[in-house]
Short mmCIF file of C-alpha atoms and ligand atoms in Angstrom, two decimals:
data_model
loop_
_atom_site.label_atom_id
_atom_site.label_comp_id
_atom_site.label_asym_id
_atom_site.label_seq_id
_atom_site.Cartn_x
_atom_site.Cartn_y
_atom_site.Cartn_z
CA UNK A 7 210.26 83.97 72.08
CA UNK A 8 209.10 80.93 74.09
CA UNK A 9 210.71 77.64 73.09
CA UNK A 10 209.33 74.48 74.69
CA UNK A 11 211.54 71.45 75.18
CA UNK A 12 209.18 69.32 73.14
CA UNK A 13 205.96 69.74 71.19
CA UNK A 14 203.94 66.76 69.93
CA UNK A 15 203.67 66.75 66.14
CA UNK A 16 200.21 66.25 64.66
CA UNK A 17 199.92 64.98 61.08
CA UNK A 18 196.23 65.83 60.57
CA UNK A 19 195.02 62.27 60.00
CA UNK A 20 194.75 61.46 63.69
CA UNK A 21 191.29 62.97 64.04
CA UNK A 22 190.06 61.21 60.88
CA UNK A 23 191.21 57.76 61.98
CA UNK A 24 190.07 58.28 65.55
CA UNK A 25 186.64 59.27 64.25
CA UNK A 26 186.53 56.08 62.17
CA UNK A 27 187.53 54.01 65.19
CA UNK A 28 184.77 55.57 67.29
CA UNK A 29 182.16 55.06 64.55
CA UNK A 30 183.16 51.40 64.19
CA UNK A 31 181.93 50.76 67.73
CA UNK A 32 185.06 48.66 68.42
CA UNK A 33 186.76 50.81 70.99
CA UNK A 34 188.80 48.40 73.08
CA UNK A 35 192.04 46.66 72.16
CA UNK A 36 193.24 44.50 69.27
CA UNK A 37 190.68 45.58 66.69
CA UNK A 38 191.16 47.01 63.21
CA UNK A 39 193.47 49.93 63.92
CA UNK A 40 195.70 47.87 66.21
CA UNK A 41 195.96 45.29 63.43
CA UNK A 42 196.83 48.00 60.91
CA UNK A 43 199.56 49.40 63.18
CA UNK A 44 201.06 45.94 63.61
CA UNK A 45 200.92 45.27 59.86
CA UNK A 46 202.68 48.57 59.16
CA UNK A 47 205.43 47.90 61.73
CA UNK A 48 205.94 44.39 60.37
CA UNK A 49 206.11 45.59 56.76
CA UNK A 50 208.50 48.43 57.54
CA UNK A 51 210.78 46.85 60.14
CA UNK A 52 210.19 43.13 59.86
CA UNK A 53 209.09 42.97 63.50
CA UNK A 54 206.64 40.33 64.66
CA UNK A 55 205.23 39.42 68.07
CA UNK A 56 203.97 42.98 68.51
CA UNK A 57 201.73 43.67 71.50
CA UNK A 58 200.39 47.23 71.63
CA UNK A 59 200.19 48.41 75.23
CA UNK A 60 198.90 51.49 77.08
CA UNK A 61 202.48 52.68 77.71
CA UNK A 62 206.11 51.62 77.63
CA UNK A 63 205.83 51.26 81.40
CA UNK A 64 203.12 48.61 80.98
CA UNK A 65 205.13 46.93 78.19
CA UNK A 66 208.09 46.63 80.59
CA UNK A 67 205.83 45.18 83.28
CA UNK A 68 204.28 42.76 80.83
CA UNK A 69 207.78 41.68 79.81
CA UNK A 70 208.75 41.13 83.45
CA UNK A 71 205.64 38.95 83.93
CA UNK A 72 206.44 37.06 80.77
CA UNK A 73 209.92 36.10 81.95
CA UNK A 74 208.51 35.12 85.36
CA UNK A 75 210.59 37.57 87.31
CA UNK A 76 210.69 36.41 90.95
CA UNK A 77 211.51 38.01 94.30
CA UNK A 78 215.28 37.86 94.74
CA UNK A 79 216.08 37.95 91.01
CA UNK A 80 218.55 40.62 89.96
CA UNK A 81 218.21 42.76 86.88
CA UNK A 82 221.08 44.87 85.54
CA UNK A 83 220.16 48.24 84.06
CA UNK A 84 221.76 51.67 83.73
CA UNK A 85 221.19 54.01 86.66
CA UNK A 86 220.73 56.73 84.07
CA UNK A 87 217.21 55.78 82.96
CA UNK A 88 213.57 56.53 83.65
CA UNK A 89 211.91 55.21 86.79
CA UNK A 90 209.76 52.74 84.81
CA UNK A 91 212.80 50.63 83.88
CA UNK A 92 213.49 49.99 87.57
CA UNK A 93 209.88 49.89 88.77
CA UNK A 94 209.02 47.17 86.27
CA UNK A 95 211.28 44.78 88.17
CA UNK A 96 210.85 46.20 91.66
CA UNK A 97 207.09 45.61 91.70
CA UNK A 98 207.73 41.89 91.20
CA UNK A 99 210.15 41.80 94.15
CA UNK A 100 213.24 41.66 91.93
CA UNK A 101 216.23 43.91 92.53
CA UNK A 102 217.47 46.54 90.09
CA UNK A 103 221.28 46.44 89.91
CA UNK A 104 222.46 49.77 88.60
CA UNK A 105 225.30 49.96 86.11
CA UNK A 106 227.39 52.93 85.01
CA UNK A 107 226.77 54.71 81.70
CA UNK A 108 229.48 55.88 79.31
CA UNK A 109 229.83 59.44 78.05
CA UNK A 110 229.86 58.58 74.32
CA UNK A 111 226.07 58.07 74.26
CA UNK A 112 224.97 57.98 77.94
CA UNK A 113 223.96 54.33 77.50
CA UNK A 114 224.95 51.38 79.69
CA UNK A 115 228.73 50.96 79.96
CA UNK A 116 229.12 47.50 78.48
CA UNK A 117 232.57 47.02 80.04
CA UNK A 118 231.02 47.26 83.50
CA UNK A 119 228.20 44.72 83.05
CA UNK A 120 230.04 41.45 83.66
CA UNK A 121 231.35 42.49 87.07
CA UNK A 122 227.72 42.94 88.22
CA UNK A 123 226.56 39.45 87.21
CA UNK A 124 225.86 37.04 90.09
CA UNK A 125 224.06 33.70 90.41
CA UNK A 126 220.85 35.72 90.94
CA UNK A 127 221.09 37.74 87.73
CA UNK A 128 218.19 36.99 85.42
CA UNK A 129 217.96 39.85 82.98
CA UNK A 130 219.64 42.94 81.53
CA UNK A 131 217.57 45.98 80.55
CA UNK A 132 219.61 48.40 78.44
CA UNK A 133 218.07 51.59 77.09
CA UNK A 134 218.71 53.81 74.05
CA UNK A 135 219.16 57.26 75.52
CA UNK A 136 217.90 60.15 73.36
CA UNK A 137 217.26 57.63 70.57
CA UNK A 138 220.90 56.51 70.14
CA UNK A 139 221.06 52.70 70.12
CA UNK A 140 223.09 51.11 72.92
CA UNK A 141 225.81 48.52 72.17
CA UNK A 142 223.22 45.77 71.81
CA UNK A 143 225.53 43.37 69.97
CA UNK A 144 227.98 43.20 72.88
CA UNK A 145 225.13 43.05 75.39
CA UNK A 146 223.59 40.06 73.60
CA UNK A 147 226.97 38.29 73.65
CA UNK A 148 227.26 38.79 77.41
CA UNK A 149 223.65 37.59 77.84
CA UNK A 150 224.38 34.48 75.81
CA UNK A 151 227.51 33.73 77.80
CA UNK A 152 225.64 33.86 81.12
CA UNK A 153 222.25 32.64 79.86
CA UNK A 154 220.46 35.90 80.66
CA UNK A 155 217.39 37.50 79.11
CA UNK A 156 217.67 40.93 77.49
CA UNK A 157 214.66 43.23 77.52
CA UNK A 158 215.63 46.26 75.48
CA UNK A 159 213.96 49.43 76.73
CA UNK A 160 213.60 51.32 73.45
CA UNK A 161 211.19 53.88 74.89
CA UNK A 162 212.93 56.67 72.98
CA UNK A 163 214.17 54.80 69.94
CA UNK A 164 211.33 53.61 67.74
CA UNK A 165 212.71 53.97 64.16
CA UNK A 166 216.35 54.20 65.29
CA UNK A 167 218.56 51.78 63.39
CA UNK A 168 221.42 49.60 64.53
CA UNK A 169 223.36 48.06 61.63
CA UNK A 170 220.32 48.63 59.42
CA UNK A 171 217.82 46.99 61.77
CA UNK A 172 215.32 48.75 63.98
CA UNK A 173 216.48 49.08 67.57
CA UNK A 174 214.59 46.41 69.48
CA UNK A 175 214.96 43.67 66.88
CA UNK A 176 217.91 41.84 68.46
CA UNK A 177 216.96 41.44 72.11
CA UNK A 178 214.61 38.72 73.40
CA UNK A 179 212.09 41.41 74.29
CA UNK A 180 211.85 45.10 73.45
CA UNK A 181 209.59 47.93 74.58
CA UNK A 182 208.66 51.17 72.80
CA UNK A 183 206.94 54.29 74.07
CA UNK A 184 204.38 56.31 72.14
CA UNK A 185 203.93 58.87 74.92
CA UNK A 186 203.45 62.44 73.73
CA UNK A 187 207.04 63.28 74.67
CA UNK A 188 208.26 60.80 72.05
CA UNK A 189 208.76 61.25 68.29
CA UNK A 190 205.62 59.32 67.31
CA UNK A 191 202.81 59.38 69.79
CA UNK A 192 199.22 58.61 70.63
CA UNK A 193 199.09 60.50 73.91
CA UNK A 194 199.94 57.49 76.02
CA UNK A 195 200.93 54.25 74.34
CA UNK A 196 203.59 51.62 73.94
CA UNK A 197 204.44 48.22 72.57
CA UNK A 198 206.11 45.04 73.74
CA UNK A 199 207.97 43.14 71.02
CA UNK A 200 208.37 39.46 71.75
CA UNK A 201 211.18 38.40 69.42
CA UNK A 202 211.38 35.04 71.18
CA UNK A 203 208.68 33.11 69.28
CA UNK A 204 208.25 30.53 72.05
CA UNK A 205 206.93 33.25 74.36
CA UNK A 206 204.32 34.81 72.07
CA UNK A 207 201.29 32.71 72.97
CA UNK A 208 201.83 33.25 76.69
CA UNK A 209 202.26 36.97 76.05
CA UNK A 210 198.82 37.01 74.42
CA UNK A 211 197.33 35.41 77.57
CA UNK A 212 199.13 37.80 79.92
CA UNK A 213 197.94 40.80 77.94
CA UNK A 214 194.30 39.64 78.07
CA UNK A 215 193.96 39.44 81.86
CA UNK A 216 195.38 35.92 81.94
CA UNK A 217 192.76 34.51 79.57
CA UNK A 218 192.95 32.83 76.16
CA UNK A 219 190.50 35.34 74.68
CA UNK A 220 192.76 35.88 71.62
CA UNK A 221 191.88 32.33 70.54
CA UNK A 222 188.19 33.29 70.53
CA UNK A 223 188.96 36.47 68.56
CA UNK A 224 190.94 34.35 66.05
CA UNK A 225 187.98 31.93 65.77
CA UNK A 226 190.03 29.01 67.14
CA UNK A 227 187.70 28.35 70.08
CA UNK A 228 184.23 29.44 71.27
CA UNK A 229 184.84 30.48 74.87
CA UNK A 230 187.72 31.86 76.79
CA UNK A 231 188.78 31.18 80.35
CA UNK A 232 191.51 31.84 82.90
CA UNK A 233 194.74 30.13 81.80
CA UNK A 234 197.59 32.26 83.20
CA UNK A 235 198.52 35.05 85.53
CA UNK A 236 198.01 38.30 83.67
CA UNK A 237 196.71 41.82 83.63
CA UNK A 238 195.16 44.34 81.25
CA UNK A 239 197.82 45.44 78.80
CA UNK A 240 195.85 46.41 75.69
CA UNK A 241 196.01 49.73 73.89
CA UNK A 242 192.49 50.99 73.10
CA UNK A 243 191.81 50.91 69.35
CA UNK A 244 190.90 54.63 69.37
CA UNK A 245 194.48 55.34 70.44
CA UNK A 246 195.84 52.81 67.96
CA UNK A 247 194.00 54.88 65.33
CA UNK A 248 195.98 57.96 66.40
CA UNK A 249 199.18 55.92 66.41
CA UNK A 250 198.51 54.66 62.89
CA UNK A 251 198.25 58.24 61.62
CA UNK A 252 201.58 59.02 63.27
CA UNK A 253 203.42 55.92 62.08
CA UNK A 254 202.18 56.40 58.53
CA UNK A 255 204.06 59.73 58.61
CA UNK A 256 207.03 58.36 60.53
CA UNK A 257 209.45 59.01 57.66
CA UNK A 258 208.36 62.63 57.43
CA UNK A 259 208.52 63.18 61.20
CA UNK A 260 211.96 61.56 61.43
CA UNK A 261 213.24 63.65 58.52
CA UNK A 262 212.14 66.88 60.18
CA UNK A 263 213.78 65.90 63.47
CA UNK A 264 216.98 64.76 61.75
CA UNK A 265 217.18 68.08 60.00
CA UNK A 266 217.12 69.87 63.39
CA UNK A 267 219.62 67.42 64.87
CA UNK A 268 222.02 67.94 61.97
CA UNK A 269 221.77 71.70 62.42
CA UNK A 270 222.61 71.36 66.11
CA UNK A 271 225.67 69.29 65.21
CA UNK A 272 226.76 71.84 62.56
CA UNK A 273 226.26 74.63 65.10
CA UNK A 274 228.34 72.76 67.67
CA UNK A 275 231.11 72.09 65.15
CA UNK A 276 231.41 75.79 64.43
CA UNK A 277 231.81 76.82 68.08
CA UNK A 278 235.33 78.08 68.73
CA UNK A 279 235.11 76.65 72.28
CA UNK A 280 233.59 73.31 71.30
CA UNK A 281 236.47 71.42 72.97
CA UNK A 282 235.06 72.44 76.35
CA UNK A 283 231.82 70.66 75.50
CA UNK A 284 231.04 67.09 74.57
CA UNK A 285 228.25 65.83 72.35
CA UNK A 286 227.32 62.20 71.59
CA UNK A 287 229.55 60.09 69.38
CA UNK A 288 227.47 59.23 66.31
CA UNK A 289 228.94 55.94 65.09
CA UNK A 290 228.40 54.70 61.54
CA UNK A 291 226.50 51.61 62.74
CA UNK A 292 223.91 53.65 64.60
CA UNK A 293 221.28 55.81 62.99
CA UNK A 294 219.30 57.51 65.74
CA UNK A 295 215.75 58.73 65.20
CA UNK A 296 216.84 62.20 66.33
CA UNK A 297 214.86 61.96 69.54
CA UNK A 298 217.29 64.22 71.33
CA UNK A 299 220.40 66.36 71.21
CA UNK A 300 222.54 66.80 74.31
CA UNK A 301 225.81 68.32 75.44
CA UNK A 302 228.02 67.70 78.46
CA UNK A 303 229.26 70.92 80.07
CA UNK A 304 232.51 70.98 82.09
CA UNK A 305 230.80 70.82 85.50
CA UNK A 306 227.46 70.79 87.32
CA UNK A 307 227.46 74.43 88.45
CA UNK A 308 228.08 75.65 84.92
CA UNK A 309 225.33 73.34 83.64
CA UNK A 310 222.86 74.64 86.21
CA UNK A 311 223.75 78.26 85.47
CA UNK A 312 223.42 77.64 81.72
CA UNK A 313 219.95 76.15 82.18
CA UNK A 314 218.90 79.11 84.31
CA UNK A 315 220.06 81.55 81.67
CA UNK A 316 218.32 79.63 78.90
CA UNK A 317 215.10 79.71 80.92
CA UNK A 318 215.46 83.50 81.30
CA UNK A 319 215.56 83.65 77.51
CA UNK A 320 212.33 81.64 77.36
CA UNK A 321 214.10 78.43 76.26
CA UNK A 322 213.30 75.16 77.96
CA UNK A 323 216.45 73.09 77.93
CA UNK A 324 216.47 70.12 80.23
CA UNK A 325 218.69 68.19 82.66
CA UNK A 326 217.84 64.66 81.51
CA UNK A 327 217.33 61.93 84.12
CA UNK A 328 218.26 62.16 87.77
CA UNK A 329 220.26 58.93 88.21
CA UNK A 330 218.13 56.28 89.88
CA UNK A 331 220.80 55.07 92.30
CA UNK A 332 221.10 58.52 93.90
CA UNK A 333 217.39 59.42 93.75
CA UNK A 334 215.36 59.12 96.96
CA UNK A 335 214.22 55.61 96.09
CA UNK A 336 217.72 54.49 95.05
CA UNK A 337 219.06 55.61 98.44
CA UNK A 338 216.26 53.64 100.13
CA UNK A 339 217.49 50.59 98.22
CA UNK A 340 220.90 51.08 99.83
CA UNK A 341 222.78 52.89 97.08
CA UNK A 342 225.04 55.89 97.71
CA UNK A 343 225.68 58.61 95.08
CA UNK A 344 229.40 57.72 95.00
CA UNK A 345 228.62 54.10 94.07
CA UNK A 346 228.34 55.16 90.42
CA UNK A 347 230.80 58.01 89.98
CA UNK A 348 230.76 58.14 86.17
CA UNK A 349 226.98 58.33 86.06
CA UNK A 350 226.84 61.04 88.77
CA UNK A 351 229.45 63.04 86.94
CA UNK A 352 227.87 62.87 83.46
CA UNK A 353 224.29 63.30 84.69
CA UNK A 354 225.35 66.44 86.57
CA UNK A 355 226.80 67.98 83.41
CA UNK A 356 224.25 67.09 80.76
CA UNK A 357 221.93 69.51 78.99
CA UNK A 358 219.26 68.37 76.57
CA UNK A 359 218.34 70.96 73.99
CA UNK A 360 214.80 71.56 72.63
CA UNK A 361 213.95 69.47 69.59
CA UNK A 362 210.62 68.76 67.94
CA UNK A 363 209.45 67.99 64.41
CA UNK A 364 207.55 71.28 64.07
CA UNK A 365 210.50 73.45 65.18
CA UNK A 366 210.74 76.45 62.88
CA UNK A 367 214.07 77.76 61.50
CA UNK A 368 213.77 81.00 63.46
CA UNK A 369 213.09 79.05 66.67
CA UNK A 370 216.19 76.92 66.19
CA UNK A 371 218.24 79.97 65.25
CA UNK A 372 217.02 81.75 68.43
CA UNK A 373 218.03 78.77 70.59
CA UNK A 374 221.43 78.48 68.95
CA UNK A 375 222.17 82.19 69.20
CA UNK A 376 221.34 82.35 72.90
CA UNK A 377 223.03 79.05 73.70
CA UNK A 378 226.23 80.21 71.97
CA UNK A 379 226.20 83.54 73.78
CA UNK A 380 225.57 82.02 77.22
CA UNK A 381 228.06 79.19 76.75
CA UNK A 382 230.68 81.62 75.54
CA UNK A 383 230.22 83.87 78.55
CA UNK A 384 230.38 80.88 80.90
CA UNK A 385 233.26 79.06 79.23
CA UNK A 386 235.42 81.67 77.62
CA UNK A 387 234.89 84.94 79.46
CA UNK A 388 234.63 83.51 82.90
CA UNK A 389 237.63 81.44 83.79
CA UNK A 390 236.64 81.54 87.49
CA UNK A 391 233.85 79.11 86.71
CA UNK A 392 236.21 76.41 85.54
C1 PLP B 42 213.93 54.75 79.09
C2 PLP B 42 212.46 54.91 79.35
N1 PLP B 42 211.73 53.83 79.69
C3 PLP B 42 210.41 53.92 79.92
C4 PLP B 42 209.74 55.13 79.82
C5 PLP B 42 208.28 55.18 80.10
O1 PLP B 42 207.51 55.37 78.93
P1 PLP B 42 205.93 55.55 79.04
O2 PLP B 42 205.68 56.97 79.43
O3 PLP B 42 205.42 55.24 77.67
O4 PLP B 42 205.43 54.60 80.04
C6 PLP B 42 210.45 56.28 79.47
C7 PLP B 42 209.79 57.57 79.35
O5 PLP B 42 210.32 58.56 78.98
C8 PLP B 42 211.85 56.17 79.23
O6 PLP B 42 212.59 57.25 78.92
#
């Protein structure tokens, strides 16, 4: 059997809506389907200031423009994140300051943030790894204390809840990804949420190449002109049509993924050697969207051997991120691997297991059977590996 790490889920309505979008002749951004997506997100999660973008990467960049990030500014973020989190500040001449992650959810270690704050710190960008919300409440308190902006990179956590609210609702800015590796996708897509109402008008200028074209679209004025620095950050309406089909079925997609996640947790709990492995701590305040399931193995060599064996069985499990501070670019920025020991340690031991909404019972059972066998032979029968 071949088990991919991820498989985009298609609801069936995508092609219908995309056809309608094409027939309407309104193919670029902010037309009917974009409006419908925003209305749905507002109705379901009480989010406003929604700007649909071509990716989460572009949403992060748009956010950095919006807060006027300058050369020399410092931005604190976990080292254990995707390159886009760091690039979004680096391209404006600002400096990513990498923070450790904790092993309970692989998110930023809140206890280590304050020691990284200097007079140059402007922003914090936490992420929600594998869809588990970070400790946003504590992060917002730190931000308030030092007058910092928080841009929450929720690339993996659309529909995850923190204390009953969607992840992304509490920070000043938040970014989602609708890339085809995510739970709900339109191929490539994203959104910037501007929770800070005072920044919304400027965001609309930045998104529209630095013009006030939105005012023309809204019928407020006849012509538009150059009013700001900006770029092109609109999601084409044809893709918004695909996204609408996905978000209309979000409950169904999430339910399917949660079902798989729960079965992974049950499987883990029944392992006689589970104490040699660690899985995320699922706290009662956090309801992840089941974007991922991961385990920490005792050491890197065992992790690498486990992945090799899974691959031999046709199963694509995955290592997660390579920490940014010890990646080629991180080293160029002056970091050394030992600068963030916790992150190096956890990132070297993590395994992400396959999970997708369309995963069949027999596929999951196949993964679990092989994973149990291989883990058992590595952990129990082979003490030399410890
Ligand atoms: C934390 C994080 N931020 C940003 C991104 C980039 O998302 P996109 O591909 O939509 O640009 C990803 C992609 O996986 C991610 O994991």
